[in-house]
Amino acid sequence: MDLVLIFCKLSLAAMFVISTVTKLRDLPALAEHIESTVRLPMRFAPALARAVVAAEAVVVAALVLAGRIGFLSALAVLAGFTLYLAHVIRSGRAASCGCTGSSGADVSGIHLVRNGIALAIAGTGLFVPQAPLSGHLLEYAVLAAPSALFGGALLYLAELREFVTLRPVDVGARG
């Protein structure tokens, strides 16, 4: 069970680290995105953007340092993000999810699927038996790369879907 716990912890940590760093790179754009999708007065949007980034950073720290509290905080943040995504989808406006800052695919059902998977991972991590200092350094080393790849791929699931979707090629067009 240590391997499952470590995989859950590292996958979520990687996903939240990438999300936090990409948002931090252009915090004003994230604030504008929040203002346009949540319909907040612009004076509140920068504070909410900073709060989102801080919440993600707290999740990462809690996952690394606090075991169950990390998984609980991941569940709470992911639940909030999922409600936000559902709000954007219901609004009918084409908008990026803001998951990776100002870039990203328009919000769609795939984002809800992605968050459902992340919520399942957080729930699994929460309910897997946890012992103090569970996992050996070797287990963390072996699972670090696959977990980071999985967490990053999960964050960019919508973009990956668009990348692998085969579209007909116009053979008459030359560029």
XYZ file of N, CA, C and O in Angstrom:
700
model
N 0.802 -1.204 0.000
C 0.000 0.000 0.000
C 0.839 1.259 0.000
O 0.355 2.305 -0.378
N 2.071 1.156 0.441
C 2.937 2.327 0.425
C 3.093 2.887 -0.986
O 3.124 4.102 -1.179
N 3.184 2.007 -1.978
C 3.375 2.464 -3.358
C 2.169 3.247 -3.849
O 2.317 4.264 -4.528
N 0.972 2.796 -3.505
C -0.247 3.517 -3.896
C -0.263 4.893 -3.234
O -0.543 5.911 -3.885
N 0.036 4.930 -1.963
C 0.060 6.187 -1.221
C 1.081 7.161 -1.818
O 0.780 8.339 -2.047
N 2.262 6.660 -2.097
C 3.322 7.506 -2.660
C 2.922 8.009 -4.039
O 3.102 9.190 -4.357
N 2.362 7.130 -4.871
C 1.932 7.540 -6.210
C 0.864 8.627 -6.115
O 0.930 9.635 -6.831
N -0.123 8.450 -5.258
C -1.178 9.460 -5.091
C -0.588 10.793 -4.650
O -0.906 11.850 -5.201
N 0.282 10.735 -3.658
C 0.881 11.951 -3.101
C 1.720 12.689 -4.148
O 1.566 13.895 -4.355
N 2.587 11.966 -4.834
C 3.480 12.607 -5.806
C 2.738 13.080 -7.051
O 3.068 14.130 -7.616
N 1.734 12.331 -7.493
C 0.960 12.747 -8.673
C 0.222 14.050 -8.409
O 0.254 14.977 -9.228
N -0.448 14.108 -7.272
C -1.170 15.337 -6.936
C -0.210 16.495 -6.699
O -0.467 17.628 -7.143
N 0.900 16.231 -6.017
C 1.878 17.294 -5.784
C 2.403 17.833 -7.112
O 2.501 19.051 -7.284
N 2.726 16.955 -8.043
C 3.222 17.402 -9.355
C 2.168 18.241 -10.073
O 2.478 19.305 -10.624
N 0.927 17.775 -10.054
C -0.140 18.515 -10.719
C -0.297 19.913 -10.123
O -0.382 20.908 -10.849
N -0.296 19.996 -8.797
C -0.466 21.299 -8.150
C 0.772 22.186 -8.298
O 0.644 23.403 -8.424
N 1.957 21.614 -8.306
C 3.176 22.423 -8.510
C 3.157 23.039 -9.908
O 3.399 24.244 -10.071
N 2.877 22.245 -10.917
C 2.847 22.761 -12.290
C 1.775 23.832 -12.420
O 2.008 24.898 -13.006
N 0.612 23.576 -11.862
C -0.478 24.550 -11.917
C -0.097 25.855 -11.221
O -0.332 26.951 -11.746
N 0.517 25.749 -10.057
C 0.921 26.940 -9.306
C 1.960 27.755 -10.059
O 1.838 28.979 -10.186
N 2.973 27.077 -10.587
C 4.055 27.782 -11.289
C 3.524 28.462 -12.549
O 3.874 29.617 -12.827
N 2.671 27.786 -13.307
C 2.161 28.404 -14.536
C 1.263 29.604 -14.226
O 1.266 30.581 -14.974
N 0.540 29.547 -13.126
C -0.297 30.693 -12.738
C 0.565 31.858 -12.247
O 0.273 33.016 -12.533
N 1.609 31.544 -11.493
C 2.488 32.591 -10.974
C 3.212 33.351 -12.081
O 3.547 34.524 -11.909
N 3.469 32.674 -13.190
C 4.189 33.322 -14.295
C 3.439 34.526 -14.849
O 4.056 35.447 -15.372
N 2.104 34.519 -14.736
C 1.326 35.640 -15.252
C 0.086 35.858 -14.381
O -1.043 35.628 -14.804
N 0.326 36.287 -13.160
C -0.749 36.502 -12.203
C -1.777 37.545 -12.666
O -2.978 37.342 -12.478
N -1.362 38.653 -13.319
C -2.371 39.602 -13.805
C -3.329 38.984 -14.834
O -4.525 39.283 -14.841
N -2.819 38.113 -15.686
C -3.692 37.452 -16.669
C -4.682 36.526 -15.960
O -5.843 36.422 -16.364
N -4.230 35.855 -14.899
C -5.135 35.007 -14.131
C -6.224 35.861 -13.482
O -7.394 35.480 -13.479
N -5.852 37.019 -12.957
C -6.844 37.915 -12.354
C -7.865 38.363 -13.395
O -9.071 38.387 -13.121
N -7.415 38.696 -14.596
C -8.344 39.081 -15.669
C -9.256 37.912 -16.031
O -10.460 38.102 -16.273
N -8.688 36.726 -16.072
C -9.477 35.534 -16.379
C -10.560 35.328 -15.315
O -11.723 35.071 -15.637
N -10.188 35.459 -14.063
C -11.147 35.295 -12.970
C -12.232 36.357 -13.061
O -13.423 36.064 -12.926
N -11.837 37.574 -13.335
C -12.808 38.675 -13.441
C -13.820 38.393 -14.543
O -15.018 38.626 -14.372
N -13.370 37.844 -15.661
C -14.283 37.621 -16.776
C -15.156 36.383 -16.603
O -16.267 36.335 -17.115
N -14.680 35.387 -15.885
C -15.468 34.162 -15.750
C -16.330 34.131 -14.492
O -17.380 33.504 -14.482
N -15.887 34.796 -13.441
C -16.638 34.800 -12.187
C -17.491 36.053 -12.087
O -18.423 36.117 -11.301
N -17.186 37.038 -12.907
C -17.906 38.317 -12.903
C -17.754 39.067 -11.591
O -18.703 39.550 -11.008
N -16.506 39.116 -11.132
C -16.181 39.900 -9.947
C -15.701 41.269 -10.381
O -15.114 41.410 -11.454
N -15.912 42.283 -9.561
C -15.269 43.561 -9.863
C -13.753 43.365 -9.919
O -13.187 42.610 -9.130
N -13.099 44.031 -10.835
C -11.663 43.829 -11.054
C -10.850 44.082 -9.788
O -9.803 43.487 -9.618
N -11.342 44.887 -8.870
C -10.553 45.149 -7.664
C -10.441 43.908 -6.773
O -9.513 43.806 -5.969
N -11.373 42.943 -6.887
C -11.318 41.713 -6.089
C -10.571 40.581 -6.797
O -10.079 39.664 -6.151
N -10.502 40.635 -8.115
C -9.919 39.539 -8.889
C -8.441 39.281 -8.561
O -8.050 38.117 -8.431
N -7.585 40.316 -8.426
C -6.181 40.025 -8.090
C -6.027 39.311 -6.749
O -5.203 38.404 -6.617
N -6.831 39.673 -5.765
C -6.762 39.010 -4.458
C -7.198 37.553 -4.582
O -6.577 36.659 -3.986
N -8.240 37.300 -5.365
C -8.696 35.927 -5.556
C -7.656 35.117 -6.331
O -7.413 33.946 -6.013
N -7.002 35.728 -7.304
C -5.939 35.039 -8.054
C -4.805 34.641 -7.112
O -4.316 33.507 -7.161
N -4.392 35.560 -6.256
C -3.339 35.240 -5.284
C -3.807 34.152 -4.317
O -3.028 33.266 -3.938
N -5.070 34.201 -3.915
C -5.606 33.193 -2.995
C -5.623 31.806 -3.646
O -5.322 30.799 -2.979
N -5.945 31.744 -4.924
C -5.945 30.463 -5.643
C -4.542 29.881 -5.665
O -4.323 28.698 -5.367
N -3.564 30.708 -6.017
C -2.173 30.247 -6.069
C -1.697 29.829 -4.676
O -1.037 28.791 -4.520
N -2.049 30.598 -3.669
C -1.654 30.251 -2.297
C -2.297 28.936 -1.861
O -1.634 28.101 -1.231
N -3.560 28.732 -2.211
C -4.240 27.481 -1.850
C -3.549 26.285 -2.492
O -3.358 25.240 -1.856
N -3.148 26.440 -3.750
C -2.444 25.345 -4.431
C -1.092 25.070 -3.770
O -0.709 23.911 -3.598
N -0.385 26.121 -3.396
C 0.905 25.947 -2.725
C 0.732 25.279 -1.366
O 1.539 24.429 -0.977
N -0.324 25.621 -0.649
C -0.604 24.988 0.639
C -0.893 23.504 0.442
O -0.442 22.662 1.228
N -1.619 23.158 -0.618
C -1.898 21.747 -0.901
C -0.597 20.983 -1.108
O -0.403 19.898 -0.554
N 0.312 21.560 -1.891
C 1.599 20.891 -2.138
C 2.344 20.676 -0.824
O 2.817 19.572 -0.533
N 2.443 21.731 -0.021
C 3.153 21.612 1.260
C 2.485 20.584 2.159
O 3.159 19.768 2.795
N 1.165 20.593 2.204
C 0.446 19.646 3.055
C 0.619 18.208 2.555
O 0.756 17.282 3.361
N 0.626 18.009 1.248
C 0.843 16.661 0.709
C 2.219 16.137 1.103
O 2.368 14.968 1.455
N 3.197 17.019 1.045
C 4.564 16.606 1.361
C 4.755 16.400 2.866
O 5.410 15.443 3.281
N 4.158 17.260 3.664
C 4.462 17.270 5.095
C 3.405 16.658 6.012
O 3.733 16.255 7.120
N 2.154 16.607 5.562
C 1.101 16.314 6.536
C 0.187 15.147 6.201
O -0.861 15.005 6.831
N 0.520 14.315 5.239
C -0.261 13.109 4.971
C -1.729 13.351 4.718
O -2.115 13.946 3.724
N -2.578 12.888 5.629
C -4.034 12.974 5.442
C -4.519 14.413 5.263
O -5.436 14.656 4.499
N -3.919 15.340 5.974
C -4.320 16.743 5.822
C -4.047 17.206 4.390
O -4.832 17.967 3.823
N -2.970 16.733 3.787
C -2.668 17.063 2.407
C -3.742 16.560 1.460
O -4.181 17.284 0.555
N -4.175 15.324 1.675
C -5.215 14.775 0.811
C -6.553 15.473 1.047
O -7.303 15.720 0.100
N -6.848 15.814 2.297
C -8.073 16.571 2.587
C -8.048 17.942 1.935
O -9.050 18.392 1.369
N -6.910 18.618 2.015
C -6.816 19.946 1.389
C -6.906 19.824 -0.131
O -7.525 20.671 -0.782
N -6.312 18.776 -0.711
C -6.435 18.562 -2.156
C -7.897 18.334 -2.535
O -8.377 18.884 -3.535
N -8.608 17.528 -1.744
C -10.032 17.299 -2.011
C -10.819 18.606 -1.968
O -11.659 18.866 -2.841
N -10.552 19.435 -0.969
C -11.285 20.697 -0.829
C -11.008 21.624 -2.005
O -11.943 22.198 -2.590
N -9.742 21.790 -2.352
C -9.387 22.694 -3.460
C -9.935 22.156 -4.780
O -10.501 22.910 -5.583
N -9.797 20.867 -5.007
C -10.313 20.277 -6.244
C -11.832 20.383 -6.330
O -12.382 20.620 -7.414
N -12.520 20.216 -5.212
C -13.973 20.371 -5.208
C -14.356 21.797 -5.596
O -15.276 22.010 -6.406
N -13.643 22.775 -5.038
C -13.903 24.167 -5.403
C -13.643 24.437 -6.875
O -14.446 25.094 -7.560
N -12.530 23.916 -7.384
C -12.218 24.091 -8.806
C -13.266 23.415 -9.689
O -13.631 23.932 -10.744
N -13.755 22.265 -9.265
C -14.758 21.547 -10.048
C -16.059 22.338 -10.106
O -16.691 22.433 -11.167
N -16.456 22.923 -8.986
C -17.646 23.784 -8.988
C -17.448 24.988 -9.916
O -18.361 25.388 -10.644
N -16.259 25.564 -9.891
C -15.941 26.684 -10.775
C -16.054 26.257 -12.242
O -16.659 26.956 -13.057
N -15.487 25.093 -12.581
C -15.553 24.607 -13.964
C -16.994 24.371 -14.390
O -17.384 24.713 -15.520
N -17.802 23.792 -13.511
C -19.218 23.571 -13.820
C -19.924 24.903 -14.059
O -20.754 25.025 -14.976
N -19.572 25.927 -13.266
C -20.141 27.266 -13.450
C -19.782 27.821 -14.831
O -20.638 28.371 -15.530
N -18.528 27.685 -15.230
C -18.096 28.203 -16.535
C -18.802 27.448 -17.666
O -19.260 28.064 -18.632
N -18.924 26.137 -17.535
C -19.616 25.351 -18.576
C -21.080 25.771 -18.660
O -21.611 25.976 -19.762
N -21.732 25.911 -17.524
C -23.149 26.314 -17.512
C -23.353 27.709 -18.082
O -24.401 28.005 -18.646
N -22.372 28.583 -17.947
C -22.517 29.949 -18.450
C -22.566 29.982 -19.970
O -23.062 30.938 -20.554
N -22.017 28.943 -20.618
C -22.044 28.874 -22.073
C -20.978 29.706 -22.757
O -20.914 29.746 -23.983
N -20.151 30.384 -21.986
C -19.086 31.195 -22.574
C -17.883 30.321 -22.885
O -17.535 29.434 -22.106
N -17.263 30.588 -24.003
C -16.015 29.898 -24.329
C -14.904 30.588 -23.546
O -14.660 31.777 -23.724
N -14.285 29.855 -22.652
C -13.209 30.415 -21.835
C -12.264 29.308 -21.423
O -12.680 28.174 -21.217
N -11.023 29.667 -21.300
C -10.026 28.740 -20.760
C -10.388 28.445 -19.319
O -11.024 29.257 -18.647
N -9.947 27.302 -18.826
C -10.232 26.973 -17.425
C -9.360 27.769 -16.467
O -9.661 27.853 -15.291
N -8.262 28.317 -16.956
C -7.339 29.025 -16.078
C -6.483 28.073 -15.256
O -5.742 28.497 -14.378
N -6.570 26.783 -15.555
C -5.852 25.769 -14.776
C -4.343 25.925 -14.879
O -3.616 25.570 -13.959
N -3.892 26.437 -16.009
C -2.455 26.636 -16.208
C -2.189 28.097 -16.537
O -1.429 28.420 -17.428
N -2.835 28.968 -15.803
C -2.663 30.391 -16.051
C -3.597 30.866 -17.139
O -4.726 30.406 -17.254
N -3.112 31.752 -17.985
C -3.973 32.346 -19.002
C -4.140 31.456 -20.224
O -4.996 31.705 -21.051
N -3.314 30.428 -20.349
C -3.434 29.556 -21.511
C -4.286 28.345 -21.160
O -4.713 28.166 -20.038
N -4.524 27.523 -22.148
C -5.261 26.294 -21.905
C -6.464 26.178 -22.808
O -6.928 27.144 -23.397
N -6.969 24.975 -22.909
C -8.129 24.693 -23.739
C -9.383 25.274 -23.087
O -9.443 25.454 -21.870
N -10.384 25.550 -23.920
C -11.654 26.021 -23.384
C -12.248 24.954 -22.473
O -12.087 23.752 -22.700
N -12.951 25.404 -21.445
C -13.551 24.497 -20.483
C -14.563 23.598 -21.188
O -15.374 24.059 -21.987
N -14.471 22.315 -20.881
C -15.411 21.340 -21.427
C -15.548 20.205 -20.425
O -14.939 20.220 -19.352
N -16.314 19.223 -20.801
C -16.519 18.071 -19.936
C -15.232 17.347 -19.584
O -15.139 16.732 -18.522
N -14.235 17.418 -20.462
C -12.967 16.729 -20.178
C -12.305 17.302 -18.922
O -11.628 16.590 -18.194
N -12.530 18.584 -18.651
C -11.989 19.189 -17.423
C -12.673 18.601 -16.187
O -12.027 18.390 -15.163
N -13.968 18.335 -16.303
C -14.672 17.705 -15.185
C -14.197 16.271 -14.985
O -14.043 15.814 -13.856
N -13.930 15.575 -16.097
C -13.379 14.214 -16.008
C -12.019 14.264 -15.329
O -11.728 13.471 -14.427
N -11.177 15.204 -15.764
C -9.852 15.362 -15.165
C -9.949 15.594 -13.664
O -9.253 14.966 -12.878
N -10.841 16.492 -13.266
C -10.987 16.773 -11.839
C -11.565 15.579 -11.095
O -11.199 15.330 -9.947
N -12.445 14.817 -11.758
C -12.965 13.600 -11.142
C -11.852 12.597 -10.872
O -11.814 11.969 -9.805
N -10.946 12.451 -11.826
C -9.804 11.553 -11.637
C -8.929 12.055 -10.489
O -8.509 11.282 -9.629
N -8.657 13.352 -10.480
C -7.827 13.918 -9.404
C -8.510 13.765 -8.038
O -7.851 13.463 -7.038
N -9.828 13.958 -7.998
C -10.565 13.752 -6.745
C -10.483 12.290 -6.300
O -10.327 12.004 -5.114
N -10.556 11.370 -7.251
C -10.438 9.943 -6.921
C -9.047 9.624 -6.373
O -8.904 8.836 -5.428
N -8.021 10.237 -6.955
C -6.659 10.023 -6.465
C -6.518 10.566 -5.042
O -5.948 9.913 -4.170
N -7.059 11.751 -4.805
C -6.988 12.335 -3.460
C -7.773 11.485 -2.463
O -7.317 11.262 -1.334
N -8.933 10.995 -2.874
C -9.719 10.129 -1.997
C -9.011 8.824 -1.701
O -9.019 8.335 -0.564
N -8.372 8.258 -2.715
C -7.605 7.029 -2.514
C -6.475 7.270 -1.531
O -6.269 6.491 -0.592
N -5.737 8.363 -1.734
C -4.644 8.687 -0.816
C -5.120 8.901 0.602
O -4.434 8.539 1.562
N -6.314 9.445 0.727
C -6.864 9.703 2.055
C -7.204 8.409 2.786
O -6.989 8.292 3.992
N -7.694 7.412 2.049
C -8.187 6.201 2.694
C -7.208 5.029 2.683
O -7.466 4.017 3.315
N -6.084 5.176 1.980
C -5.050 4.139 2.041
C -4.415 4.210 3.419
O -4.137 5.296 3.924
N -4.192 3.067 4.047
C -3.556 3.097 5.377
C -2.228 3.855 5.333
O -1.417 3.657 4.434
N -2.052 4.733 6.289
C -0.848 5.556 6.339
C -0.110 5.312 7.644
O -0.704 5.373 8.710
N 1.142 5.031 7.494
C 2.002 4.868 8.671
C 2.946 6.068 8.706
O 3.261 6.649 7.677
N 3.391 6.470 9.885
C 4.353 7.569 9.945
C 5.575 7.241 9.089
O 6.077 6.124 9.105
N 5.989 8.208 8.317
C 7.140 8.058 7.427
C 6.983 6.856 6.499
O 7.931 6.128 6.238
N 5.743 6.644 6.014
C 5.520 5.492 5.139
C 6.308 5.664 3.852
O 6.452 6.753 3.327
N 6.816 4.573 3.364
C 7.593 4.572 2.133
C 9.062 4.821 2.394
O 9.432 5.619 3.235
N 9.868 4.095 1.694
C 11.305 4.287 1.779
C 11.744 5.244 0.685
O 11.052 5.420 -0.313
N 12.888 5.806 0.859
C 13.422 6.746 -0.120
C 13.497 6.119 -1.512
O 13.202 6.781 -2.505
N 13.830 4.845 -1.590
C 13.918 4.163 -2.874
C 12.554 4.123 -3.560
O 12.460 4.326 -4.774
N 11.489 3.885 -2.797
C 10.155 3.860 -3.382
C 9.786 5.235 -3.936
O 9.195 5.349 -5.007
N 10.123 6.281 -3.215
C 9.872 7.636 -3.712
C 10.682 7.890 -4.982
O 10.178 8.476 -5.937
N 11.930 7.463 -5.001
C 12.790 7.676 -6.170
C 12.247 6.944 -7.394
O 12.234 7.494 -8.502
N 11.789 5.722 -7.196
C 11.268 4.929 -8.312
C 9.967 5.527 -8.839
O 9.724 5.541 -10.048
N 9.121 6.042 -7.965
C 7.819 6.557 -8.383
C 7.820 8.038 -8.753
O 6.824 8.536 -9.271
N 8.912 8.739 -8.522
C 8.936 10.184 -8.768
C 8.638 10.522 -10.224
O 7.746 11.333 -10.505
N 9.351 9.948 -11.161
C 9.159 10.290 -12.569
C 7.780 9.870 -13.088
O 7.078 10.687 -13.698
N 7.350 8.613 -12.870
C 6.014 8.247 -13.358
C 4.902 9.082 -12.732
O 3.954 9.464 -13.417
N 5.039 9.395 -11.467
C 4.022 10.204 -10.793
C 3.994 11.623 -11.348
O 2.921 12.191 -11.565
N 5.165 12.204 -11.563
C 5.238 13.563 -12.112
C 4.659 13.598 -13.526
O 3.921 14.522 -13.877
N 4.978 12.603 -14.332
C 4.421 12.539 -15.683
C 2.910 12.387 -15.652
O 2.191 13.046 -16.403
N 2.427 11.528 -14.774
C 0.990 11.327 -14.659
C 0.298 12.610 -14.190
O -0.720 13.017 -14.752
N 0.843 13.251 -13.165
C 0.249 14.487 -12.655
C 0.238 15.590 -13.698
O -0.751 16.302 -13.859
N 1.338 15.737 -14.439
C 1.391 16.740 -15.506
C 0.434 16.420 -16.637
O -0.260 17.300 -17.147
N 0.391 15.157 -17.029
C -0.532 14.748 -18.099
C -1.974 14.956 -17.667
O -2.817 15.378 -18.473
N -2.268 14.680 -16.420
C -3.620 14.885 -15.916
C -3.992 16.364 -15.970
O -5.094 16.711 -16.407
N -3.090 17.228 -15.571
C -3.364 18.667 -15.616
C -3.642 19.129 -17.048
O -4.517 19.951 -17.281
N -2.918 18.583 -18.000
C -3.055 18.991 -19.403
C -3.900 17.999 -20.204
O -3.731 17.874 -21.416
N -4.822 17.319 -19.559
C -5.623 16.289 -20.226
C -6.396 16.839 -21.430
O -6.443 16.213 -22.491
N -6.994 18.011 -21.298
C -7.763 18.590 -22.407
C -6.856 18.897 -23.592
O -7.202 18.614 -24.751
N -5.689 19.462 -23.313
C -4.751 19.777 -24.393
C -4.217 18.498 -25.035
O -4.043 18.433 -26.254
N -3.976 17.474 -24.231
C -3.516 16.192 -24.777
C -4.583 15.558 -25.667
O -4.267 14.989 -26.708
N -5.841 15.670 -25.249
C -6.932 15.140 -26.081
C -6.968 15.840 -27.423
O -7.105 15.208 -28.464
N -6.832 17.159 -27.423
C -6.822 17.897 -28.692
C -5.617 17.512 -29.541
O -5.712 17.425 -30.758
N -4.489 17.269 -28.905
C -3.269 16.916 -29.620
C -3.403 15.578 -30.336
O -2.944 15.421 -31.458
N -4.021 14.613 -29.689
C -4.115 13.279 -30.285
C -5.358 13.071 -31.139
O -5.483 12.044 -31.786
N -6.275 14.040 -31.131
C -7.460 13.918 -31.973
C -7.037 14.060 -33.423
O -6.424 15.051 -33.820
N -7.378 13.054 -34.207
C -7.018 13.067 -35.620
C -8.041 13.886 -36.388
O -9.240 13.658 -36.288
N -7.560 14.823 -37.153
C -8.423 15.653 -37.984
C -8.039 15.432 -39.434
O -6.859 15.222 -39.750
N -9.014 15.508 -40.326
C -8.677 15.330 -41.742
C -7.701 16.402 -42.216
O -7.779 17.555 -41.795
N -6.778 16.009 -43.050
C -5.781 16.916 -43.570
C -6.203 17.324 -44.982
O -6.571 16.491 -45.799
N -6.147 18.616 -45.252
C -6.433 19.129 -46.594
C -5.185 18.967 -47.431
O -4.230 19.742 -47.296
N -5.161 17.947 -48.306
C -3.965 17.676 -49.084
C -3.741 18.709 -50.184
O -2.656 18.797 -50.737
N -4.752 19.479 -50.500
C -4.597 20.501 -51.541
C -3.914 21.757 -51.033
O -3.393 22.545 -51.813
N -3.894 21.939 -49.757
C -3.285 23.151 -49.186
C -1.784 22.936 -49.032
O -1.330 21.944 -48.519
N -1.030 23.864 -49.504
C 0.416 23.811 -49.377
C 0.869 25.098 -48.684
O 0.377 26.160 -48.963
N 1.837 24.960 -47.787
C 2.243 26.149 -47.056
C 3.635 26.384 -47.063
O 4.649 26.160 -47.284
